Amino acid sequence: MLELERVGFGYTAKEWLFRNVSFRVPAGTATAVLGPNGSGKTTLVRCAAGLLAPAEGTVRRTESAGYVPQAHGSAFAYRALDMVLMGRARHVSVFRTPGSADRAAAAEAMERVGAGDLRDRLFPTLSGGEQQLILIARAIASGSPVLVLDEPATGLDLKNQVRVLTLLRELMAGGMALLLSTHHPDHALQLADRVVLLGRSGARTGQASELLTDSALSDLYGVPLSTVTYADDDTRRRTIVVHYGPAYGDHP
């Protein structure tokens, strides 16, 4: 379980990115953080993962969280399998090397994200999307019940976006708690139980079904958006349609 209570972060006393952000991510659920560039999405999830200390408020985790950053390459030419093995660090005793169980867990995580054939490739030689899959596999290999992801679809083509969303739903069904930031509100529609909207007027938290509305999303991003309902087998789902044209603020 992951819980944030009245969390705030700012670079100065007068320059807050966000304040009074409170929400819980119970086991088997997903919470998505949405907002325009510069709204503090990455900062918030890094606070939740324990990588940044909030300026105010409290972050509670029952266990350490697996963390998936945005892929930005690496200065070290590790093999992809070795990158995933790093996720097993908390299971390996001091002065010990990863054992057969750790290698098996890393290989299984790579297969789960569809990256098993990349195991011997050097990480810097992978595409941005392939690197993102390896970073997700590394977090899965950690075995943590809480997974925090910063823009997990960064650099992924449509097929791999579907693969990752499907995988995240499977992890939720297995009892994992997920917190993710995303620039794709339709991904939040497909995956999240709750959302955090970081906008110019502050933070809003609540049920995804209640907050992901046409008006709320249009105000959040400053462009007109609509949600469209479609049939997926026997399930009714929603997706996002952007009204491309003049800037939203230019409309009469």
Coordinates of C-alpha atoms in Angstrom, one line a residue:
M1 CA 0.0 0.0 0.0
L2 CA 1.1 3.5 -0.8
E3 CA -0.3 6.7 0.9
L4 CA 0.4 10.4 0.5
E5 CA -1.0 12.8 3.0
R6 CA -1.0 16.6 2.3
V7 CA 2.2 16.3 0.3
G8 CA 3.7 19.5 -1.2
F9 CA 6.9 20.2 -3.1
G10 CA 8.4 23.6 -4.0
Y11 CA 11.8 25.1 -4.9
T12 CA 11.2 28.1 -2.7
A13 CA 8.6 29.2 -0.2
K14 CA 6.8 31.1 -2.9
E15 CA 7.3 28.7 -5.8
W16 CA 5.3 25.6 -5.1
L17 CA 4.8 22.9 -7.8
F18 CA 1.9 21.4 -5.8
R19 CA 0.5 21.4 -2.3
N20 CA -2.0 19.4 -0.2
V21 CA -1.9 16.3 -2.4
S22 CA -3.5 13.3 -0.6
F23 CA -4.4 9.9 -1.9
R24 CA -4.0 6.2 -1.2
V25 CA -3.1 3.4 -3.6
P26 CA -4.3 0.1 -2.1
A27 CA -3.2 -3.3 -3.3
G28 CA -4.7 -4.3 -6.7
T29 CA -5.5 -0.7 -7.8
A30 CA -3.9 1.9 -10.0
T31 CA -3.7 5.7 -9.6
A32 CA -2.7 7.9 -12.6
V33 CA -1.2 11.4 -12.3
L34 CA -2.1 13.7 -15.2
G35 CA -1.2 17.3 -16.1
P36 CA 0.5 19.5 -18.6
N37 CA 4.3 19.9 -18.9
G38 CA 5.8 21.5 -15.9
S39 CA 2.9 20.7 -13.6
G40 CA 5.0 18.4 -11.3
K41 CA 4.0 14.9 -12.4
T42 CA 7.5 13.5 -12.3
T43 CA 8.3 15.2 -9.0
L44 CA 5.2 13.8 -7.4
V45 CA 5.9 10.2 -8.4
R46 CA 9.5 10.6 -7.3
C47 CA 8.3 11.7 -3.9
A48 CA 6.0 8.8 -3.8
A49 CA 8.8 6.4 -4.7
G50 CA 11.1 7.8 -2.0
L51 CA 13.6 9.4 -4.4
L52 CA 12.7 13.0 -3.4
A53 CA 11.7 14.3 0.0
P54 CA 8.5 16.4 0.0
A55 CA 8.8 19.9 1.4
E56 CA 5.7 19.1 3.5
G57 CA 3.3 16.3 4.2
T58 CA 3.9 12.5 4.6
V59 CA 4.5 9.6 2.3
R60 CA 3.8 6.1 3.7
R61 CA 4.8 2.8 2.0
T62 CA 4.4 -0.7 3.4
E63 CA 7.5 -1.7 1.5
S64 CA 10.0 -0.1 -0.8
A65 CA 8.6 0.6 -4.2
G66 CA 9.8 -0.6 -7.6
Y67 CA 10.5 2.5 -9.7
V68 CA 10.4 2.9 -13.5
P69 CA 12.0 6.2 -14.7
Q70 CA 11.7 7.6 -18.2
A71 CA 14.3 6.1 -20.4
H72 CA 17.2 8.5 -21.0
G73 CA 19.9 6.1 -22.0
S74 CA 22.9 5.1 -19.9
A75 CA 26.6 6.1 -19.9
F76 CA 27.5 2.5 -19.0
A77 CA 27.3 -0.3 -21.6
Y78 CA 25.5 -2.9 -19.5
R79 CA 23.7 -5.8 -21.1
A80 CA 20.0 -5.6 -21.0
L81 CA 19.8 -8.7 -18.7
D82 CA 22.3 -7.1 -16.3
M83 CA 20.2 -3.9 -16.2
V84 CA 17.2 -6.0 -15.2
L85 CA 19.3 -8.0 -12.6
M86 CA 19.9 -4.7 -10.8
G87 CA 16.3 -4.8 -9.8
R88 CA 17.2 -7.8 -7.6
A89 CA 19.6 -5.8 -5.4
R90 CA 17.3 -5.9 -2.4
H91 CA 17.2 -9.7 -2.5
V92 CA 21.0 -10.1 -2.7
S93 CA 23.1 -10.0 0.5
V94 CA 26.0 -7.7 0.9
F95 CA 29.2 -9.0 -0.8
R96 CA 27.2 -11.6 -2.7
T97 CA 26.5 -11.8 -6.4
P98 CA 23.0 -12.6 -7.9
G99 CA 22.2 -16.3 -7.9
S100 CA 20.3 -18.6 -10.1
A101 CA 17.0 -17.5 -8.6
D102 CA 17.8 -13.9 -9.3
R103 CA 18.7 -14.6 -12.9
A104 CA 15.6 -16.6 -13.4
A105 CA 13.4 -13.8 -12.0
A106 CA 15.2 -11.3 -14.3
A107 CA 14.7 -13.5 -17.3
E108 CA 11.0 -14.0 -16.5
A109 CA 10.5 -10.3 -16.1
M110 CA 12.0 -9.7 -19.5
E111 CA 9.7 -12.3 -21.1
R112 CA 6.7 -10.7 -19.4
V113 CA 7.4 -7.4 -21.1
G114 CA 8.2 -9.0 -24.4
A115 CA 11.9 -8.2 -24.3
G116 CA 13.4 -11.6 -23.9
D117 CA 15.3 -11.4 -27.2
L118 CA 17.1 -8.3 -26.0
R119 CA 18.9 -9.9 -23.1
D120 CA 22.4 -9.8 -24.6
R121 CA 22.0 -6.4 -26.3
L122 CA 23.9 -3.5 -24.7
F123 CA 21.5 -1.1 -23.1
P124 CA 22.7 2.1 -24.9
T125 CA 22.2 0.4 -28.3
L126 CA 18.5 -0.1 -27.7
S127 CA 15.8 2.2 -29.0
G128 CA 14.1 4.5 -26.5
G129 CA 11.0 2.2 -26.5
E130 CA 13.2 -0.9 -25.9
Q131 CA 15.0 0.8 -23.1
Q132 CA 11.6 1.6 -21.5
L133 CA 10.6 -2.1 -21.6
I134 CA 13.9 -3.0 -19.9
L135 CA 13.3 -0.5 -17.1
I136 CA 9.8 -1.9 -16.6
A137 CA 11.2 -5.4 -16.4
R138 CA 13.8 -4.3 -13.9
A139 CA 11.1 -2.9 -11.6
I140 CA 9.0 -6.1 -11.9
A141 CA 12.1 -8.2 -11.1
S142 CA 12.4 -6.4 -7.8
G143 CA 9.4 -8.3 -6.5
S144 CA 8.0 -5.2 -4.8
P145 CA 4.2 -5.1 -4.2
V146 CA 4.2 -1.3 -5.1
L147 CA 5.2 -0.1 -8.6
V148 CA 5.7 3.6 -9.4
L149 CA 6.1 4.5 -13.1
D150 CA 7.1 7.8 -14.6
E151 CA 5.6 8.0 -18.1
P152 CA 5.8 4.2 -18.8
A153 CA 4.6 4.6 -22.4
T154 CA 7.5 7.0 -23.3
G155 CA 9.0 6.0 -26.7
L156 CA 6.7 3.0 -27.2
D157 CA 4.8 2.4 -30.4
L158 CA 1.1 1.5 -30.3
K159 CA 1.7 -2.2 -30.1
N160 CA 4.0 -1.9 -27.2
Q161 CA 1.7 0.6 -25.5
V162 CA -1.0 -2.0 -25.6
R163 CA 1.5 -4.6 -24.3
V164 CA 2.5 -2.5 -21.4
L165 CA -1.1 -1.5 -20.4
T166 CA -2.1 -5.2 -20.6
L167 CA 0.9 -6.1 -18.4
L168 CA 0.0 -3.4 -15.9
R169 CA -3.6 -4.7 -15.7
E170 CA -2.2 -8.2 -15.0
L171 CA 0.0 -6.9 -12.2
M172 CA -3.0 -5.2 -10.7
A173 CA -5.0 -8.4 -10.9
G174 CA -2.2 -10.1 -9.0
G175 CA -2.5 -7.6 -6.2
M176 CA 0.1 -5.0 -7.0
A177 CA -0.4 -1.3 -6.3
L178 CA 0.4 1.0 -9.2
L179 CA 1.1 4.7 -9.4
L180 CA 1.9 6.1 -12.8
S181 CA 2.3 9.5 -14.4
T182 CA 1.2 9.8 -18.0
H183 CA 0.7 12.2 -20.8
H184 CA -2.0 9.9 -22.2
P185 CA -5.4 10.5 -20.5
D186 CA -6.8 7.6 -22.5
H187 CA -4.3 5.3 -20.7
A188 CA -5.7 6.5 -17.4
L189 CA -9.2 5.8 -18.7
Q190 CA -8.2 2.2 -19.5
L191 CA -6.2 1.5 -16.4
A192 CA -6.7 3.8 -13.4
D193 CA -9.2 3.5 -10.6
R194 CA -8.3 6.9 -9.3
V195 CA -6.5 10.0 -10.8
V196 CA -4.6 13.0 -9.6
L197 CA -5.0 16.1 -11.8
L198 CA -2.2 18.6 -11.5
G199 CA -3.2 21.9 -13.1
R200 CA -2.9 25.6 -12.8
S201 CA -5.6 25.8 -10.1
G202 CA -4.0 23.1 -7.9
A203 CA -4.4 19.4 -7.5
R204 CA -7.6 17.4 -7.7
T205 CA -7.9 13.8 -6.7
G206 CA -10.8 11.4 -7.0
Q207 CA -12.3 8.5 -8.9
A208 CA -11.2 8.3 -12.5
S209 CA -14.9 7.9 -13.7
E210 CA -15.8 11.2 -12.0
L211 CA -12.7 13.3 -12.8
L212 CA -11.9 12.3 -16.4
T213 CA -14.6 14.3 -18.0
D214 CA -14.6 16.4 -21.2
S215 CA -14.7 19.7 -19.3
A216 CA -12.1 18.7 -16.6
L217 CA -9.6 17.4 -19.2
S218 CA -10.1 20.3 -21.6
D219 CA -9.4 22.7 -18.7
L220 CA -6.4 20.7 -17.6
Y221 CA -4.7 20.7 -20.9
G222 CA -6.0 23.9 -22.4
V223 CA -7.3 22.3 -25.6
P224 CA -10.8 20.9 -26.3
L225 CA -11.1 17.2 -25.7
S226 CA -14.0 14.8 -25.8
T227 CA -14.4 11.3 -24.4
V228 CA -16.0 8.7 -26.8
T229 CA -17.6 5.5 -25.7
Y230 CA -17.0 2.3 -27.8
A231 CA -17.7 -1.4 -27.5
D232 CA -14.8 -3.8 -26.8
D233 CA -16.3 -7.2 -27.1
D234 CA -19.0 -7.1 -24.3
T235 CA -17.3 -4.2 -22.5
R236 CA -18.1 -0.5 -22.9
R237 CA -14.9 1.6 -22.8
R238 CA -14.0 5.3 -23.3
T239 CA -11.2 6.9 -25.2
I240 CA -10.0 10.5 -25.8
V241 CA -10.5 12.5 -29.0
V242 CA -8.5 15.8 -29.3
H243 CA -10.2 18.6 -31.3
Y244 CA -7.2 19.7 -33.4
G245 CA -7.5 23.3 -34.6
P246 CA -7.1 26.7 -33.0
A247 CA -5.8 26.9 -29.5
Y248 CA -8.4 26.2 -26.9
G249 CA -8.0 29.7 -25.4
D250 CA -8.7 31.3 -28.8
H251 CA -12.2 29.9 -28.9
P252 CA -14.9 32.5 -28.4

